[in-house]
Amino acid sequence: MVTHMTVLGSTLISSMYVIRTLNNDKLDSEKRKTLAINDGLTWAVSTVGAYLLDAKLANWWEDVTRRFVANYLKNNPNEKNTTELGDWDVTKLNEMLRKNNCKNVRDFNLDFIKNPKLTTYIDGMGVLKTVFVFGMVYRYIVPTLIMKPANKLGAYINAKKAEKQNNQNPKM
């Protein structure tokens, strides 16, 4: 849900940028088109890139979350349902996940540990990853990479338009 809501928010913001740029009378028409292309390309590449990067980091982040949970359980032995399971480390947690056929640490917590506070922390870890990935991709990585290609594309479109206009209105 966090990923899709982030994309929805970015889509609304980027659409507003494009519309306001195209309607800005203070900019000449060539500059407006170039900036609108930049905004549109930034949104499109950011959306695809953020979804792909978020998915690629899923397994790695599950390992990070498992280490977090193992440390949490080790440092909070008096939490609900953790004392009877003994000492915790990430190796033991991974063994228990395999033994109980749990695909992720969240399911293991819901089915066996049943600690609602820990569920909130685990869910927060996923939100943290997604917000960080989408924020970095949308606001830093892609805008930096897209600027030059978008400017070249805008210049190419403006040159083609000028050439077409010159061909229609030959000089006498």
JSON list of C-alpha atoms in Angstrom, two decimals:
[
{"chain": "A", "resi": 1, "resn": "MET", "atom": "CA", "xyz": [0.00, 0.00, 0.00]},
{"chain": "A", "resi": 2, "resn": "VAL", "atom": "CA", "xyz": [2.82, 2.43, 0.84]},
{"chain": "A", "resi": 3, "resn": "THR", "atom": "CA", "xyz": [4.40, 1.97, -2.59]},
{"chain": "A", "resi": 4, "resn": "HIS", "atom": "CA", "xyz": [1.19, 2.63, -4.47]},
{"chain": "A", "resi": 5, "resn": "MET", "atom": "CA", "xyz": [0.24, 5.62, -2.32]},
{"chain": "A", "resi": 6, "resn": "THR", "atom": "CA", "xyz": [3.72, 7.09, -2.85]},
{"chain": "A", "resi": 7, "resn": "VAL", "atom": "CA", "xyz": [3.33, 6.68, -6.61]},
{"chain": "A", "resi": 8, "resn": "LEU", "atom": "CA", "xyz": [-0.16, 8.20, -6.50]},
{"chain": "A", "resi": 9, "resn": "GLY", "atom": "CA", "xyz": [1.16, 11.23, -4.62]},
{"chain": "A", "resi": 10, "resn": "SER", "atom": "CA", "xyz": [4.07, 11.63, -7.02]},
{"chain": "A", "resi": 11, "resn": "THR", "atom": "CA", "xyz": [1.74, 11.26, -10.01]},
{"chain": "A", "resi": 12, "resn": "LEU", "atom": "CA", "xyz": [-0.49, 14.05, -8.73]},
{"chain": "A", "resi": 13, "resn": "ILE", "atom": "CA", "xyz": [2.47, 16.33, -7.98]},
{"chain": "A", "resi": 14, "resn": "SER", "atom": "CA", "xyz": [4.17, 15.63, -11.32]},
{"chain": "A", "resi": 15, "resn": "SER", "atom": "CA", "xyz": [0.92, 16.16, -13.23]},
{"chain": "A", "resi": 16, "resn": "MET", "atom": "CA", "xyz": [0.48, 19.49, -11.49]},
{"chain": "A", "resi": 17, "resn": "TYR", "atom": "CA", "xyz": [4.07, 20.46, -12.41]},
{"chain": "A", "resi": 18, "resn": "VAL", "atom": "CA", "xyz": [3.50, 19.61, -16.08]},
{"chain": "A", "resi": 19, "resn": "ILE", "atom": "CA", "xyz": [0.19, 21.46, -16.30]},
{"chain": "A", "resi": 20, "resn": "ARG", "atom": "CA", "xyz": [1.47, 24.55, -14.47]},
{"chain": "A", "resi": 21, "resn": "THR", "atom": "CA", "xyz": [4.64, 24.61, -16.56]},
{"chain": "A", "resi": 22, "resn": "LEU", "atom": "CA", "xyz": [2.71, 24.39, -19.84]},
{"chain": "A", "resi": 23, "resn": "ASN", "atom": "CA", "xyz": [0.35, 27.16, -18.71]},
{"chain": "A", "resi": 24, "resn": "ASN", "atom": "CA", "xyz": [3.08, 29.49, -17.39]},
{"chain": "A", "resi": 25, "resn": "ASP", "atom": "CA", "xyz": [2.96, 32.62, -19.56]},
{"chain": "A", "resi": 26, "resn": "LYS", "atom": "CA", "xyz": [6.21, 33.91, -18.03]},
{"chain": "A", "resi": 27, "resn": "LEU", "atom": "CA", "xyz": [8.21, 31.24, -19.91]},
{"chain": "A", "resi": 28, "resn": "ASP", "atom": "CA", "xyz": [8.65, 31.12, -23.67]},
{"chain": "A", "resi": 29, "resn": "SER", "atom": "CA", "xyz": [6.93, 28.20, -25.39]},
{"chain": "A", "resi": 30, "resn": "GLU", "atom": "CA", "xyz": [10.17, 26.31, -26.13]},
{"chain": "A", "resi": 31, "resn": "LYS", "atom": "CA", "xyz": [11.24, 26.46, -22.48]},
{"chain": "A", "resi": 32, "resn": "ARG", "atom": "CA", "xyz": [7.78, 25.35, -21.34]},
{"chain": "A", "resi": 33, "resn": "LYS", "atom": "CA", "xyz": [7.88, 22.25, -23.52]},
{"chain": "A", "resi": 34, "resn": "THR", "atom": "CA", "xyz": [11.40, 21.34, -22.42]},
{"chain": "A", "resi": 35, "resn": "LEU", "atom": "CA", "xyz": [10.50, 21.69, -18.74]},
{"chain": "A", "resi": 36, "resn": "ALA", "atom": "CA", "xyz": [7.27, 19.70, -19.21]},
{"chain": "A", "resi": 37, "resn": "ILE", "atom": "CA", "xyz": [9.23, 16.93, -20.95]},
{"chain": "A", "resi": 38, "resn": "ASN", "atom": "CA", "xyz": [11.71, 16.96, -18.07]},
{"chain": "A", "resi": 39, "resn": "ASP", "atom": "CA", "xyz": [8.89, 16.65, -15.51]},
{"chain": "A", "resi": 40, "resn": "GLY", "atom": "CA", "xyz": [7.14, 13.87, -17.44]},
{"chain": "A", "resi": 41, "resn": "LEU", "atom": "CA", "xyz": [10.29, 11.85, -18.04]},
{"chain": "A", "resi": 42, "resn": "THR", "atom": "CA", "xyz": [11.38, 12.27, -14.44]},
{"chain": "A", "resi": 43, "resn": "TRP", "atom": "CA", "xyz": [8.02, 10.94, -13.24]},
{"chain": "A", "resi": 44, "resn": "ALA", "atom": "CA", "xyz": [7.98, 7.98, -15.66]},
{"chain": "A", "resi": 45, "resn": "VAL", "atom": "CA", "xyz": [11.57, 6.85, -15.06]},
{"chain": "A", "resi": 46, "resn": "SER", "atom": "CA", "xyz": [11.25, 7.45, -11.30]},
{"chain": "A", "resi": 47, "resn": "THR", "atom": "CA", "xyz": [8.10, 5.35, -11.09]},
{"chain": "A", "resi": 48, "resn": "VAL", "atom": "CA", "xyz": [9.55, 2.39, -12.97]},
{"chain": "A", "resi": 49, "resn": "GLY", "atom": "CA", "xyz": [12.92, 2.69, -11.24]},
{"chain": "A", "resi": 50, "resn": "ALA", "atom": "CA", "xyz": [11.45, 2.94, -7.75]},
{"chain": "A", "resi": 51, "resn": "TYR", "atom": "CA", "xyz": [9.19, -0.09, -8.22]},
{"chain": "A", "resi": 52, "resn": "LEU", "atom": "CA", "xyz": [12.09, -2.14, -9.61]},
{"chain": "A", "resi": 53, "resn": "LEU", "atom": "CA", "xyz": [14.57, -1.09, -6.92]},
{"chain": "A", "resi": 54, "resn": "ASP", "atom": "CA", "xyz": [12.02, -1.65, -4.14]},
{"chain": "A", "resi": 55, "resn": "ALA", "atom": "CA", "xyz": [11.37, -5.18, -5.43]},
{"chain": "A", "resi": 56, "resn": "LYS", "atom": "CA", "xyz": [15.09, -5.92, -5.89]},
{"chain": "A", "resi": 57, "resn": "LEU", "atom": "CA", "xyz": [15.83, -4.95, -2.28]},
{"chain": "A", "resi": 58, "resn": "ALA", "atom": "CA", "xyz": [13.03, -7.11, -0.83]},
{"chain": "A", "resi": 59, "resn": "ASN", "atom": "CA", "xyz": [15.14, -10.19, 0.01]},
{"chain": "A", "resi": 60, "resn": "TRP", "atom": "CA", "xyz": [18.04, -8.13, 1.34]},
{"chain": "A", "resi": 61, "resn": "TRP", "atom": "CA", "xyz": [15.65, -6.08, 3.49]},
{"chain": "A", "resi": 62, "resn": "GLU", "atom": "CA", "xyz": [14.04, -9.26, 4.85]},
{"chain": "A", "resi": 63, "resn": "ASP", "atom": "CA", "xyz": [17.50, -10.24, 6.12]},
{"chain": "A", "resi": 64, "resn": "VAL", "atom": "CA", "xyz": [17.94, -6.79, 7.69]},
{"chain": "A", "resi": 65, "resn": "THR", "atom": "CA", "xyz": [14.52, -7.14, 9.33]},
{"chain": "A", "resi": 66, "resn": "ARG", "atom": "CA", "xyz": [15.41, -10.62, 10.64]},
{"chain": "A", "resi": 67, "resn": "ARG", "atom": "CA", "xyz": [18.57, -9.25, 12.26]},
{"chain": "A", "resi": 68, "resn": "PHE", "atom": "CA", "xyz": [16.52, -6.44, 13.77]},
{"chain": "A", "resi": 69, "resn": "VAL", "atom": "CA", "xyz": [13.94, -8.90, 15.15]},
{"chain": "A", "resi": 70, "resn": "ALA", "atom": "CA", "xyz": [16.61, -11.24, 16.53]},
{"chain": "A", "resi": 71, "resn": "ASN", "atom": "CA", "xyz": [18.29, -8.31, 18.31]},
{"chain": "A", "resi": 72, "resn": "TYR", "atom": "CA", "xyz": [14.95, -7.04, 19.55]},
{"chain": "A", "resi": 73, "resn": "LEU", "atom": "CA", "xyz": [14.04, -10.44, 20.99]},
{"chain": "A", "resi": 74, "resn": "LYS", "atom": "CA", "xyz": [17.50, -10.83, 22.52]},
{"chain": "A", "resi": 75, "resn": "ASN", "atom": "CA", "xyz": [17.37, -7.37, 24.15]},
{"chain": "A", "resi": 76, "resn": "ASN", "atom": "CA", "xyz": [13.74, -7.65, 25.29]},
{"chain": "A", "resi": 77, "resn": "PRO", "atom": "CA", "xyz": [13.45, -11.10, 26.88]},
{"chain": "A", "resi": 78, "resn": "ASN", "atom": "CA", "xyz": [10.42, -10.13, 28.96]},
{"chain": "A", "resi": 79, "resn": "GLU", "atom": "CA", "xyz": [8.25, -9.34, 25.94]},
{"chain": "A", "resi": 80, "resn": "LYS", "atom": "CA", "xyz": [5.14, -11.44, 25.45]},
{"chain": "A", "resi": 81, "resn": "ASN", "atom": "CA", "xyz": [5.85, -15.04, 24.34]},
{"chain": "A", "resi": 82, "resn": "THR", "atom": "CA", "xyz": [9.61, -14.61, 23.93]},
{"chain": "A", "resi": 83, "resn": "THR", "atom": "CA", "xyz": [10.90, -15.95, 27.26]},
{"chain": "A", "resi": 84, "resn": "GLU", "atom": "CA", "xyz": [9.82, -19.53, 26.65]},
{"chain": "A", "resi": 85, "resn": "LEU", "atom": "CA", "xyz": [11.64, -19.61, 23.30]},
{"chain": "A", "resi": 86, "resn": "GLY", "atom": "CA", "xyz": [15.08, -19.04, 24.85]},
{"chain": "A", "resi": 87, "resn": "ASP", "atom": "CA", "xyz": [18.07, -16.98, 23.72]},
{"chain": "A", "resi": 88, "resn": "TRP", "atom": "CA", "xyz": [17.84, -15.31, 20.33]},
{"chain": "A", "resi": 89, "resn": "ASP", "atom": "CA", "xyz": [20.21, -14.70, 17.47]},
{"chain": "A", "resi": 90, "resn": "VAL", "atom": "CA", "xyz": [19.65, -14.43, 13.75]},
{"chain": "A", "resi": 91, "resn": "THR", "atom": "CA", "xyz": [20.80, -18.02, 13.11]},
{"chain": "A", "resi": 92, "resn": "LYS", "atom": "CA", "xyz": [18.26, -19.41, 15.58]},
{"chain": "A", "resi": 93, "resn": "LEU", "atom": "CA", "xyz": [15.55, -17.18, 14.12]},
{"chain": "A", "resi": 94, "resn": "ASN", "atom": "CA", "xyz": [16.33, -18.41, 10.58]},
{"chain": "A", "resi": 95, "resn": "GLU", "atom": "CA", "xyz": [16.24, -22.03, 11.77]},
{"chain": "A", "resi": 96, "resn": "MET", "atom": "CA", "xyz": [12.86, -21.47, 13.43]},
{"chain": "A", "resi": 97, "resn": "LEU", "atom": "CA", "xyz": [11.50, -19.86, 10.29]},
{"chain": "A", "resi": 98, "resn": "ARG", "atom": "CA", "xyz": [12.57, -22.87, 8.18]},
{"chain": "A", "resi": 99, "resn": "LYS", "atom": "CA", "xyz": [11.34, -25.37, 10.79]},
{"chain": "A", "resi": 100, "resn": "ASN", "atom": "CA", "xyz": [7.91, -23.72, 10.92]},
{"chain": "A", "resi": 101, "resn": "ASN", "atom": "CA", "xyz": [7.64, -23.11, 7.16]},
{"chain": "A", "resi": 102, "resn": "CYS", "atom": "CA", "xyz": [7.37, -19.34, 7.55]},
{"chain": "A", "resi": 103, "resn": "LYS", "atom": "CA", "xyz": [8.38, -17.38, 4.48]},
{"chain": "A", "resi": 104, "resn": "ASN", "atom": "CA", "xyz": [9.12, -14.21, 6.46]},
{"chain": "A", "resi": 105, "resn": "VAL", "atom": "CA", "xyz": [9.70, -12.99, 9.97]},
{"chain": "A", "resi": 106, "resn": "ARG", "atom": "CA", "xyz": [6.37, -11.15, 10.09]},
{"chain": "A", "resi": 107, "resn": "ASP", "atom": "CA", "xyz": [4.43, -14.38, 9.56]},
{"chain": "A", "resi": 108, "resn": "PHE", "atom": "CA", "xyz": [6.56, -16.11, 12.20]},
{"chain": "A", "resi": 109, "resn": "ASN", "atom": "CA", "xyz": [5.75, -13.36, 14.67]},
{"chain": "A", "resi": 110, "resn": "LEU", "atom": "CA", "xyz": [2.02, -13.48, 13.88]},
{"chain": "A", "resi": 111, "resn": "ASP", "atom": "CA", "xyz": [1.85, -17.28, 14.10]},
{"chain": "A", "resi": 112, "resn": "PHE", "atom": "CA", "xyz": [4.26, -18.13, 16.93]},
{"chain": "A", "resi": 113, "resn": "ILE", "atom": "CA", "xyz": [5.54, -15.18, 18.93]},
{"chain": "A", "resi": 114, "resn": "LYS", "atom": "CA", "xyz": [2.28, -13.22, 18.68]},
{"chain": "A", "resi": 115, "resn": "ASN", "atom": "CA", "xyz": [3.80, -9.93, 19.80]},
{"chain": "A", "resi": 116, "resn": "PRO", "atom": "CA", "xyz": [1.71, -7.02, 18.43]},
{"chain": "A", "resi": 117, "resn": "LYS", "atom": "CA", "xyz": [4.40, -4.48, 19.29]},
{"chain": "A", "resi": 118, "resn": "LEU", "atom": "CA", "xyz": [6.94, -6.47, 17.28]},
{"chain": "A", "resi": 119, "resn": "THR", "atom": "CA", "xyz": [4.48, -6.69, 14.36]},
{"chain": "A", "resi": 120, "resn": "THR", "atom": "CA", "xyz": [4.30, -2.90, 14.33]},
{"chain": "A", "resi": 121, "resn": "TYR", "atom": "CA", "xyz": [8.10, -2.66, 14.27]},
{"chain": "A", "resi": 122, "resn": "ILE", "atom": "CA", "xyz": [8.36, -5.22, 11.45]},
{"chain": "A", "resi": 123, "resn": "ASP", "atom": "CA", "xyz": [5.75, -3.37, 9.40]},
{"chain": "A", "resi": 124, "resn": "GLY", "atom": "CA", "xyz": [7.63, -0.14, 10.08]},
{"chain": "A", "resi": 125, "resn": "MET", "atom": "CA", "xyz": [10.82, -1.68, 8.69]},
{"chain": "A", "resi": 126, "resn": "GLY", "atom": "CA", "xyz": [9.04, -2.33, 5.38]},
{"chain": "A", "resi": 127, "resn": "VAL", "atom": "CA", "xyz": [7.64, 1.19, 5.29]},
{"chain": "A", "resi": 128, "resn": "LEU", "atom": "CA", "xyz": [11.09, 2.61, 6.05]},
{"chain": "A", "resi": 129, "resn": "LYS", "atom": "CA", "xyz": [12.62, 0.76, 3.09]},
{"chain": "A", "resi": 130, "resn": "THR", "atom": "CA", "xyz": [9.90, 1.79, 0.68]},
{"chain": "A", "resi": 131, "resn": "VAL", "atom": "CA", "xyz": [9.81, 5.45, 1.69]},
{"chain": "A", "resi": 132, "resn": "PHE", "atom": "CA", "xyz": [13.61, 5.69, 1.55]},
{"chain": "A", "resi": 133, "resn": "VAL", "atom": "CA", "xyz": [13.84, 3.99, -1.87]},
{"chain": "A", "resi": 134, "resn": "PHE", "atom": "CA", "xyz": [11.03, 6.02, -3.43]},
{"chain": "A", "resi": 135, "resn": "GLY", "atom": "CA", "xyz": [12.26, 9.26, -1.89]},
{"chain": "A", "resi": 136, "resn": "MET", "atom": "CA", "xyz": [15.81, 8.76, -3.15]},
{"chain": "A", "resi": 137, "resn": "VAL", "atom": "CA", "xyz": [14.69, 7.68, -6.63]},
{"chain": "A", "resi": 138, "resn": "TYR", "atom": "CA", "xyz": [11.99, 10.35, -7.10]},
{"chain": "A", "resi": 139, "resn": "ARG", "atom": "CA", "xyz": [13.77, 13.30, -5.55]},
{"chain": "A", "resi": 140, "resn": "TYR", "atom": "CA", "xyz": [17.47, 12.68, -6.08]},
{"chain": "A", "resi": 141, "resn": "ILE", "atom": "CA", "xyz": [18.70, 9.91, -8.38]},
{"chain": "A", "resi": 142, "resn": "VAL", "atom": "CA", "xyz": [16.39, 10.19, -11.39]},
{"chain": "A", "resi": 143, "resn": "PRO", "atom": "CA", "xyz": [16.05, 14.00, -11.54]},
{"chain": "A", "resi": 144, "resn": "THR", "atom": "CA", "xyz": [19.85, 14.20, -11.64]},
{"chain": "A", "resi": 145, "resn": "LEU", "atom": "CA", "xyz": [20.08, 11.61, -14.42]},
{"chain": "A", "resi": 146, "resn": "ILE", "atom": "CA", "xyz": [17.14, 12.84, -16.52]},
{"chain": "A", "resi": 147, "resn": "MET", "atom": "CA", "xyz": [18.00, 16.53, -16.77]},
{"chain": "A", "resi": 148, "resn": "LYS", "atom": "CA", "xyz": [20.46, 16.34, -19.69]},
{"chain": "A", "resi": 149, "resn": "PRO", "atom": "CA", "xyz": [18.53, 13.81, -21.83]},
{"chain": "A", "resi": 150, "resn": "ALA", "atom": "CA", "xyz": [15.29, 15.74, -21.27]},
{"chain": "A", "resi": 151, "resn": "ASN", "atom": "CA", "xyz": [16.97, 19.00, -22.28]},
{"chain": "A", "resi": 152, "resn": "LYS", "atom": "CA", "xyz": [18.37, 17.36, -25.44]},
{"chain": "A", "resi": 153, "resn": "LEU", "atom": "CA", "xyz": [14.95, 15.90, -26.28]},
{"chain": "A", "resi": 154, "resn": "GLY", "atom": "CA", "xyz": [13.30, 19.30, -25.74]},
{"chain": "A", "resi": 155, "resn": "ALA", "atom": "CA", "xyz": [15.92, 21.00, -27.94]},
{"chain": "A", "resi": 156, "resn": "TYR", "atom": "CA", "xyz": [15.40, 18.34, -30.64]},
{"chain": "A", "resi": 157, "resn": "ILE", "atom": "CA", "xyz": [11.62, 18.81, -30.60]},
{"chain": "A", "resi": 158, "resn": "ASN", "atom": "CA", "xyz": [11.98, 22.59, -30.68]},
{"chain": "A", "resi": 159, "resn": "ALA", "atom": "CA", "xyz": [14.49, 22.38, -33.57]},
{"chain": "A", "resi": 160, "resn": "LYS", "atom": "CA", "xyz": [12.15, 20.11, -35.56]},
{"chain": "A", "resi": 161, "resn": "LYS", "atom": "CA", "xyz": [9.27, 22.51, -34.95]},
{"chain": "A", "resi": 162, "resn": "ALA", "atom": "CA", "xyz": [11.39, 25.48, -36.05]},
{"chain": "A", "resi": 163, "resn": "GLU", "atom": "CA", "xyz": [12.57, 23.59, -39.15]},
{"chain": "A", "resi": 164, "resn": "LYS", "atom": "CA", "xyz": [8.98, 22.69, -40.06]},
{"chain": "A", "resi": 165, "resn": "GLN", "atom": "CA", "xyz": [7.93, 26.31, -39.57]},
{"chain": "A", "resi": 166, "resn": "ASN", "atom": "CA", "xyz": [10.82, 27.55, -41.77]},
{"chain": "A", "resi": 167, "resn": "ASN", "atom": "CA", "xyz": [9.85, 25.09, -44.52]},
{"chain": "A", "resi": 168, "resn": "GLN", "atom": "CA", "xyz": [6.26, 26.31, -44.45]},
{"chain": "A", "resi": 169, "resn": "ASN", "atom": "CA", "xyz": [7.25, 30.00, -44.51]},
{"chain": "A", "resi": 170, "resn": "PRO", "atom": "CA", "xyz": [10.21, 30.20, -46.91]},
{"chain": "A", "resi": 171, "resn": "LYS", "atom": "CA", "xyz": [12.10, 33.53, -46.96]},
{"chain": "A", "resi": 172, "resn": "MET", "atom": "CA", "xyz": [11.72, 35.59, -50.09]}
]
